[in-house]
Amino acid sequence: MCVGKILIAAVLVIAIAAPIASFVGDIKVPQSTIPTGESIAFFHGLAAAPAANQPGLASLERADEWLNSPALTASALRGKVVLVHFWTYTCINWLRTQSYLRAWADKYKDKGLVVVGVHTPEFRFEKNIDNVRGEVKALRVDYPVAVDSNYVIWRAFNNNFWPAQYFIDAQGRVRHSHFGEGSYDQSEMVIQRLLMEAGAGDIGDGLVTVEPRGFEVAADWASLKSPENYVGYERTEGFASPGGAARDSSRMYEVPAQLRRNEWALSGDWTIKPDAAELNKPNSRIAYRFHARDLHLVMGPAAPGKSVKFRVLIQPPGAAHGIDIDEQGHGTVTAQRLHQLIRQTGPIADHQFEIEFLDPGVEAFCFTFG
């Protein structure tokens, strides 16, 4: 499970024997103001600092299932350069790396690179293989995916983060690791170096150019002052409804007259669970005061096959609407996934976001920003 967001400046861990330059940066907990620059990685984490890893590829053979590919074995991958990356489909930090992963897989597939995505879930619904299959297609994940719902591969790599990338040479050795977003040029140069070591010709030194869209657009780091926040009582911060949260029981909530930045509240009849808040009656709301260009909410119907209509109340959204609502702020929850609700284009300031659900039966898990 993810314990929150951590800032890391271009953390790249490389085996001592590897003839590749090492880039190591400081790790610190997030502050209210987020530094700028591509070298800043903003990612989910399970520990305070990354650990050096030297796993083999054999753990891939313990995947629950493979998508987009037959099962890949260590022997079949020997002689290939392999980029193993850990992801989970609701993670905005991984989504913002996906345009590069896709571009590298396409550019170097005929040169000996194999990109393998290891899907290790954070939320309970991400263990549902049908959900994973659907999001693999929707998010255009075209390379092989090893489904790791029980964290077997994750533990074998001693991994602690989403997203995390492990660069493995043709002899099956981990030569380089990167945790979080950013440092794309350096990562691609590592790929080129390992391919040349493996004997691939005509690699060149040109780097990919990507045109990210939707979720994949990099965060506006200069204006991002709202960190990820969970809605369930186990890990939430800034809950401001009077009387606090009633754990695991139905209760009527109210939004206070004023929210401070990064505070949130409920109105209406909700049950707050360890990992989510479930709506019991229609026409209830979540309010959140935030400072960021983008606002996302991980949510989904509590019962399979159900749909829940909602509307977003912020000005109304107009041109600032995200990809999951229209200009009037209307949308429908049909799947358990990340929803982009706000993407602003003008100067960024504090705003109070509210989402009103017109039907019961939705679960809200986590807010992320960009």
Short mmCIF file of C-alpha atoms in Angstrom, two decimals:
data_model
loop_
_atom_site.label_atom_id
_atom_site.label_comp_id
_atom_site.label_asym_id
_atom_site.label_seq_id
_atom_site.Cartn_x
_atom_site.Cartn_y
_atom_site.Cartn_z
CA MET A 1 0.00 0.00 0.00
CA CYS A 2 1.06 3.53 -0.65
CA VAL A 3 1.87 5.73 2.32
CA GLY A 4 1.68 9.01 0.45
CA LYS A 5 3.79 11.17 -1.80
CA ILE A 6 7.49 11.85 -1.51
CA LEU A 7 9.71 14.24 -3.41
CA ILE A 8 12.89 12.90 -4.91
CA ALA A 9 15.35 14.76 -7.12
CA ALA A 10 16.41 12.48 -9.96
CA VAL A 11 17.03 9.36 -7.92
CA LEU A 12 18.89 6.84 -10.04
CA VAL A 13 20.44 3.79 -8.39
CA ILE A 14 23.06 1.92 -10.41
CA ALA A 15 25.05 -1.25 -9.72
CA ILE A 16 28.65 -0.55 -8.74
CA ALA A 17 29.99 -2.61 -11.61
CA ALA A 18 27.94 -0.79 -14.22
CA PRO A 19 29.88 1.57 -16.51
CA ILE A 20 27.10 4.16 -16.38
CA ALA A 21 27.17 7.49 -14.55
CA SER A 22 25.25 7.64 -11.27
CA PHE A 23 22.69 10.34 -10.60
CA VAL A 24 21.69 10.50 -6.93
CA GLY A 25 19.48 13.15 -5.34
CA ASP A 26 18.08 14.01 -1.94
CA ILE A 27 14.84 12.56 -0.64
CA LYS A 28 12.51 14.67 1.48
CA VAL A 29 8.90 14.79 2.54
CA PRO A 30 6.68 17.13 0.51
CA GLN A 31 6.28 20.74 1.53
CA SER A 32 3.45 23.11 0.66
CA THR A 33 5.46 24.54 -2.23
CA ILE A 34 6.75 22.03 -4.77
CA PRO A 35 10.05 22.73 -6.58
CA THR A 36 10.05 23.01 -10.35
CA GLY A 37 11.96 21.13 -13.00
CA GLU A 38 11.85 17.79 -14.80
CA SER A 39 14.29 16.29 -12.30
CA ILE A 40 11.66 16.43 -9.56
CA ALA A 41 9.87 13.11 -9.20
CA PHE A 42 6.52 13.06 -7.42
CA PHE A 43 5.50 9.50 -6.66
CA HIS A 44 3.69 7.00 -4.51
CA GLY A 45 5.93 5.34 -1.95
CA LEU A 46 5.89 2.58 0.65
CA ALA A 47 9.06 3.58 2.46
CA ALA A 48 11.07 6.68 3.25
CA ALA A 49 13.90 5.86 0.85
CA PRO A 50 14.61 3.49 -2.04
CA ALA A 51 16.87 0.50 -1.57
CA ALA A 52 19.45 -0.84 -4.02
CA ASN A 53 18.13 -3.88 -5.85
CA GLN A 54 19.86 -6.77 -7.61
CA PRO A 55 17.03 -9.18 -8.43
CA GLY A 56 16.94 -11.48 -11.41
CA LEU A 57 14.21 -11.90 -13.97
CA ALA A 58 13.07 -15.25 -12.60
CA SER A 59 10.37 -13.64 -10.46
CA LEU A 60 8.45 -12.68 -13.62
CA GLU A 61 7.66 -16.37 -14.03
CA ARG A 62 5.50 -16.10 -10.89
CA ALA A 63 3.08 -13.59 -12.40
CA ASP A 64 -0.61 -14.31 -11.82
CA GLU A 65 -1.34 -13.73 -15.49
CA TRP A 66 0.14 -12.08 -18.58
CA LEU A 67 -1.60 -9.51 -20.75
CA ASN A 68 -0.55 -8.51 -24.29
CA SER A 69 1.97 -11.36 -24.38
CA PRO A 70 2.56 -15.03 -23.66
CA ALA A 71 4.28 -15.63 -20.34
CA LEU A 72 7.86 -14.34 -20.45
CA THR A 73 10.58 -16.39 -18.79
CA ALA A 74 14.07 -15.43 -17.68
CA SER A 75 15.59 -17.74 -20.29
CA ALA A 76 13.47 -16.24 -23.07
CA LEU A 77 14.58 -12.73 -22.05
CA ARG A 78 18.27 -13.58 -21.79
CA GLY A 79 20.16 -11.58 -24.39
CA LYS A 80 17.52 -8.84 -24.36
CA VAL A 81 17.66 -5.51 -22.58
CA VAL A 82 14.62 -5.44 -20.30
CA LEU A 83 12.93 -2.45 -18.72
CA VAL A 84 10.76 -3.69 -15.86
CA HIS A 85 8.50 -1.03 -14.42
CA PHE A 86 6.02 -1.26 -11.56
CA TRP A 87 2.69 0.45 -11.97
CA THR A 88 -0.90 0.47 -10.84
CA TYR A 89 -3.56 1.86 -13.11
CA THR A 90 -4.96 4.59 -10.84
CA CYS A 91 -1.53 6.11 -10.14
CA ILE A 92 -1.31 9.56 -11.75
CA ASN A 93 2.46 9.55 -11.26
CA TRP A 94 2.79 6.41 -13.38
CA LEU A 95 0.32 7.74 -15.94
CA ARG A 96 2.53 10.78 -16.49
CA THR A 97 5.44 8.48 -17.43
CA GLN A 98 3.40 6.33 -19.81
CA SER A 99 3.98 8.35 -23.00
CA TYR A 100 7.74 7.79 -22.60
CA LEU A 101 7.41 4.09 -21.80
CA ARG A 102 5.22 3.62 -24.86
CA ALA A 103 7.65 5.57 -27.06
CA TRP A 104 10.71 3.62 -25.84
CA ALA A 105 8.96 0.29 -26.34
CA ASP A 106 8.10 1.24 -29.92
CA LYS A 107 11.43 2.82 -30.85
CA TYR A 108 13.72 0.09 -29.54
CA LYS A 109 11.63 -3.07 -29.91
CA ASP A 110 13.59 -4.10 -33.03
CA LYS A 111 16.90 -3.30 -31.31
CA GLY A 112 16.48 -5.77 -28.46
CA LEU A 113 14.51 -3.86 -25.81
CA VAL A 114 11.59 -5.51 -24.02
CA VAL A 115 9.43 -3.27 -21.83
CA VAL A 116 7.54 -5.21 -19.16
CA GLY A 117 4.93 -3.52 -16.98
CA VAL A 118 4.36 -5.23 -13.63
CA HIS A 119 0.89 -4.27 -12.44
CA THR A 120 0.89 -4.38 -8.64
CA PRO A 121 -2.35 -2.98 -7.16
CA GLU A 122 -2.76 -0.30 -4.54
CA PHE A 123 -6.56 -0.37 -4.14
CA ARG A 124 -8.65 -3.52 -3.66
CA PHE A 125 -10.50 -3.11 -6.97
CA GLU A 126 -7.18 -3.07 -8.85
CA LYS A 127 -6.87 -6.78 -8.04
CA ASN A 128 -9.85 -7.46 -10.30
CA ILE A 129 -8.34 -8.83 -13.52
CA ASP A 130 -11.27 -7.58 -15.60
CA ASN A 131 -10.61 -4.06 -14.33
CA VAL A 132 -6.92 -4.39 -15.20
CA ARG A 133 -7.68 -5.70 -18.69
CA GLY A 134 -10.05 -2.82 -19.32
CA GLU A 135 -7.59 -0.18 -18.19
CA VAL A 136 -4.70 -1.75 -20.14
CA LYS A 137 -6.78 -1.20 -23.25
CA ALA A 138 -8.14 2.23 -22.29
CA LEU A 139 -4.72 3.58 -21.33
CA ARG A 140 -3.04 2.18 -24.46
CA VAL A 141 -0.61 -0.07 -22.61
CA ASP A 142 0.61 -2.09 -25.59
CA TYR A 143 3.69 -3.83 -24.15
CA PRO A 144 3.66 -7.06 -22.06
CA VAL A 145 2.05 -6.77 -18.62
CA ALA A 146 2.73 -9.17 -15.75
CA VAL A 147 -0.17 -9.15 -13.29
CA ASP A 148 1.24 -9.17 -9.74
CA SER A 149 -1.84 -8.92 -7.54
CA ASN A 150 -0.18 -10.66 -4.59
CA TYR A 151 3.04 -8.59 -4.66
CA VAL A 152 5.23 -11.60 -5.44
CA ILE A 153 7.33 -9.83 -8.10
CA TRP A 154 7.24 -6.59 -6.11
CA ARG A 155 8.85 -8.34 -3.11
CA ALA A 156 11.36 -10.17 -5.28
CA PHE A 157 12.60 -6.81 -6.58
CA ASN A 158 12.50 -5.37 -3.05
CA ASN A 159 10.48 -2.56 -4.61
CA ASN A 160 8.88 0.26 -2.63
CA PHE A 161 7.39 2.63 -5.19
CA TRP A 162 4.93 3.35 -7.96
CA PRO A 163 6.28 4.15 -10.51
CA ALA A 164 9.62 2.35 -10.38
CA GLN A 165 11.83 1.39 -13.32
CA TYR A 166 14.53 -1.30 -13.37
CA PHE A 167 16.91 -1.43 -16.35
CA ILE A 168 18.27 -4.95 -16.87
CA ASP A 169 21.12 -5.78 -19.21
CA ALA A 170 21.45 -8.70 -21.64
CA GLN A 171 23.03 -10.84 -18.90
CA GLY A 172 20.03 -10.39 -16.64
CA ARG A 173 21.67 -7.90 -14.25
CA VAL A 174 19.90 -4.84 -12.87
CA ARG A 175 22.15 -2.00 -13.97
CA HIS A 176 20.05 1.03 -13.22
CA SER A 177 16.92 2.03 -11.29
CA HIS A 178 14.75 5.12 -11.33
CA PHE A 179 11.90 5.93 -8.98
CA GLY A 180 9.20 8.42 -9.82
CA GLU A 181 8.68 10.82 -12.69
CA GLY A 182 11.25 12.81 -14.64
CA SER A 183 14.82 12.21 -15.83
CA TYR A 184 13.50 10.80 -19.10
CA ASP A 185 16.54 11.77 -21.16
CA GLN A 186 18.91 10.07 -18.71
CA SER A 187 16.74 6.95 -18.66
CA GLU A 188 16.69 6.70 -22.44
CA MET A 189 20.46 7.13 -22.58
CA VAL A 190 20.76 4.16 -20.21
CA ILE A 191 18.61 2.11 -22.59
CA GLN A 192 20.82 3.11 -25.52
CA ARG A 193 24.00 2.22 -23.62
CA LEU A 194 22.73 -1.21 -22.59
CA LEU A 195 21.56 -1.97 -26.14
CA MET A 196 24.96 -1.03 -27.54
CA GLU A 197 26.65 -3.25 -24.94
CA ALA A 198 24.37 -6.07 -26.11
CA GLY A 199 25.60 -5.62 -29.68
CA ALA A 200 22.70 -3.70 -31.19
CA GLY A 201 23.78 -1.52 -34.08
CA ASP A 202 22.54 1.81 -35.40
CA ILE A 203 21.20 2.99 -32.05
CA GLY A 204 22.22 6.61 -32.46
CA ASP A 205 21.93 9.19 -29.71
CA GLY A 206 18.63 10.80 -30.66
CA LEU A 207 15.93 10.86 -27.99
CA VAL A 208 12.20 10.36 -28.32
CA THR A 209 9.80 13.28 -28.57
CA VAL A 210 6.40 12.70 -27.01
CA GLU A 211 3.11 14.58 -27.16
CA PRO A 212 1.32 13.58 -23.97
CA ARG A 213 -2.42 14.07 -23.71
CA GLY A 214 -5.02 13.76 -20.98
CA PHE A 215 -3.69 12.07 -17.86
CA GLU A 216 -0.20 11.82 -19.36
CA VAL A 217 0.54 15.57 -19.39
CA ALA A 218 3.25 16.44 -16.86
CA ALA A 219 2.18 18.23 -13.71
CA ASP A 220 2.47 21.99 -13.40
CA TRP A 221 5.06 21.71 -10.66
CA ALA A 222 5.43 25.48 -10.17
CA SER A 223 1.80 25.86 -9.09
CA LEU A 224 1.20 22.50 -7.41
CA LYS A 225 0.54 23.09 -3.71
CA SER A 226 -1.91 20.29 -2.97
CA PRO A 227 -0.53 16.81 -2.19
CA GLU A 228 -2.29 13.52 -2.76
CA ASN A 229 -4.90 12.77 -0.10
CA TYR A 230 -6.93 9.67 0.70
CA VAL A 231 -10.62 9.66 1.55
CA GLY A 232 -10.75 6.59 3.82
CA TYR A 233 -10.08 7.18 7.51
CA GLU A 234 -6.84 5.14 7.64
CA ARG A 235 -4.77 7.67 5.70
CA THR A 236 -6.72 10.87 5.22
CA GLU A 237 -5.57 14.31 6.26
CA GLY A 238 -7.44 17.61 6.57
CA PHE A 239 -10.95 16.22 7.10
CA ALA A 240 -12.99 19.22 8.27
CA SER A 241 -16.64 18.15 8.60
CA PRO A 242 -17.88 19.10 12.10
CA GLY A 243 -17.69 16.19 14.50
CA GLY A 244 -15.03 14.35 12.53
CA ALA A 245 -15.40 10.96 10.88
CA ALA A 246 -17.66 8.19 12.16
CA ARG A 247 -15.77 5.04 11.29
CA ASP A 248 -17.57 2.28 9.40
CA SER A 249 -21.06 3.60 10.12
CA SER A 250 -23.62 5.70 8.27
CA ARG A 251 -23.74 9.34 9.31
CA MET A 252 -24.97 12.71 8.06
CA TYR A 253 -22.13 15.17 7.40
CA GLU A 254 -21.93 18.90 6.68
CA VAL A 255 -19.41 21.12 4.91
CA PRO A 256 -18.21 23.93 7.20
CA ALA A 257 -18.69 27.55 6.22
CA GLN A 258 -15.06 27.84 5.17
CA LEU A 259 -12.34 25.36 4.18
CA ARG A 260 -8.65 26.17 4.32
CA ARG A 261 -6.28 25.02 1.58
CA ASN A 262 -6.03 21.20 1.46
CA GLU A 263 -8.97 20.68 3.80
CA TRP A 264 -11.93 18.62 2.65
CA ALA A 265 -15.38 17.73 3.91
CA LEU A 266 -18.50 15.68 3.20
CA SER A 267 -22.16 16.67 3.10
CA GLY A 268 -25.01 14.19 3.19
CA ASP A 269 -25.19 10.55 4.25
CA TRP A 270 -21.86 8.70 3.94
CA THR A 271 -20.08 5.71 5.45
CA ILE A 272 -16.35 6.32 5.86
CA LYS A 273 -14.40 3.07 5.53
CA PRO A 274 -10.68 2.44 6.06
CA ASP A 275 -9.86 2.99 2.37
CA ALA A 276 -12.84 4.92 0.98
CA ALA A 277 -16.04 6.84 1.66
CA GLU A 278 -19.26 5.26 0.34
CA LEU A 279 -22.32 7.35 -0.46
CA ASN A 280 -25.58 6.08 1.03
CA LYS A 281 -28.10 8.64 -0.27
CA PRO A 282 -28.22 10.80 -3.41
CA ASN A 283 -27.60 14.54 -3.68
CA SER A 284 -24.61 14.43 -1.34
CA ARG A 285 -21.27 16.12 -1.87
CA ILE A 286 -17.52 16.11 -1.33
CA ALA A 287 -15.87 19.54 -1.03
CA TYR A 288 -12.11 20.13 -1.32
CA ARG A 289 -10.11 23.37 -1.26
CA PHE A 290 -7.07 22.89 -3.48
CA HIS A 291 -4.29 24.71 -5.31
CA ALA A 292 -3.26 22.94 -8.53
CA ARG A 293 -3.87 22.95 -12.27
CA ASP A 294 -5.42 19.46 -12.25
CA LEU A 295 -7.69 17.65 -9.83
CA HIS A 296 -8.30 13.91 -10.07
CA LEU A 297 -10.47 11.61 -7.99
CA VAL A 298 -10.14 7.82 -7.78
CA MET A 299 -13.70 6.56 -7.50
CA GLY A 300 -16.09 3.94 -8.78
CA PRO A 301 -19.48 2.31 -8.30
CA ALA A 302 -19.70 0.26 -5.11
CA ALA A 303 -21.63 -2.47 -6.95
CA PRO A 304 -20.53 -3.96 -10.30
CA GLY A 305 -22.50 -2.74 -13.28
CA LYS A 306 -23.92 0.30 -11.52
CA SER A 307 -23.53 3.85 -12.85
CA VAL A 308 -23.63 7.03 -10.76
CA LYS A 309 -24.30 10.47 -12.23
CA PHE A 310 -22.55 13.50 -10.77
CA ARG A 311 -21.81 17.14 -11.40
CA VAL A 312 -18.79 19.23 -10.51
CA LEU A 313 -19.39 22.63 -8.99
CA ILE A 314 -16.55 25.07 -9.55
CA GLN A 315 -17.47 28.35 -11.31
CA PRO A 316 -18.82 26.09 -13.33
CA PRO A 317 -15.85 24.32 -14.92
CA GLY A 318 -16.26 25.67 -18.49
CA ALA A 319 -12.87 25.48 -20.21
CA ALA A 320 -11.35 24.13 -16.97
CA HIS A 321 -13.25 20.85 -17.17
CA GLY A 322 -11.26 17.61 -17.11
CA ILE A 323 -11.62 14.78 -19.59
CA ASP A 324 -14.27 13.01 -17.49
CA ILE A 325 -16.84 15.85 -17.35
CA ASP A 326 -18.45 18.21 -19.83
CA GLU A 327 -18.36 22.02 -19.79
CA GLN A 328 -21.38 22.11 -17.48
CA GLY A 329 -19.61 19.82 -15.03
CA HIS A 330 -21.73 16.72 -15.67
CA GLY A 331 -20.28 13.20 -15.68
CA THR A 332 -21.07 9.56 -14.92
CA VAL A 333 -19.09 7.07 -12.86
CA THR A 334 -19.20 3.66 -14.55
CA ALA A 335 -15.85 2.10 -13.58
CA GLN A 336 -13.43 1.98 -10.65
CA ARG A 337 -10.62 4.19 -11.90
CA LEU A 338 -8.95 7.59 -11.80
CA HIS A 339 -11.18 10.42 -13.07
CA GLN A 340 -9.80 13.76 -14.25
CA LEU A 341 -12.31 16.38 -13.16
CA ILE A 342 -10.43 19.69 -13.40
CA ARG A 343 -7.71 20.93 -15.76
CA GLN A 344 -7.24 24.68 -15.60
CA THR A 345 -5.59 26.81 -18.27
CA GLY A 346 -5.20 30.19 -16.61
CA PRO A 347 -3.31 31.43 -13.55
CA ILE A 348 -3.63 28.93 -10.70
CA ALA A 349 -5.13 30.00 -7.38
CA ASP A 350 -6.95 28.41 -4.45
CA HIS A 351 -10.37 27.08 -5.47
CA GLN A 352 -13.11 25.19 -3.66
CA PHE A 353 -14.04 22.12 -5.66
CA GLU A 354 -17.32 20.33 -4.99
CA ILE A 355 -18.68 17.18 -6.55
CA GLU A 356 -22.36 16.36 -6.06
CA PHE A 357 -23.50 12.78 -6.67
CA LEU A 358 -27.03 12.53 -8.01
CA ASP A 359 -27.25 8.79 -7.29
CA PRO A 360 -26.14 6.70 -4.28
CA GLY A 361 -23.65 3.87 -4.39
CA VAL A 362 -20.34 5.51 -5.26
CA GLU A 363 -17.05 4.93 -3.44
CA ALA A 364 -14.41 7.69 -3.37
CA PHE A 365 -10.85 6.62 -2.61
CA CYS A 366 -8.21 9.25 -3.28
CA PHE A 367 -7.60 12.79 -4.60
CA THR A 368 -4.50 13.52 -6.68
CA PHE A 369 -3.36 16.75 -8.28
CA GLY A 370 -1.11 17.96 -11.08
#
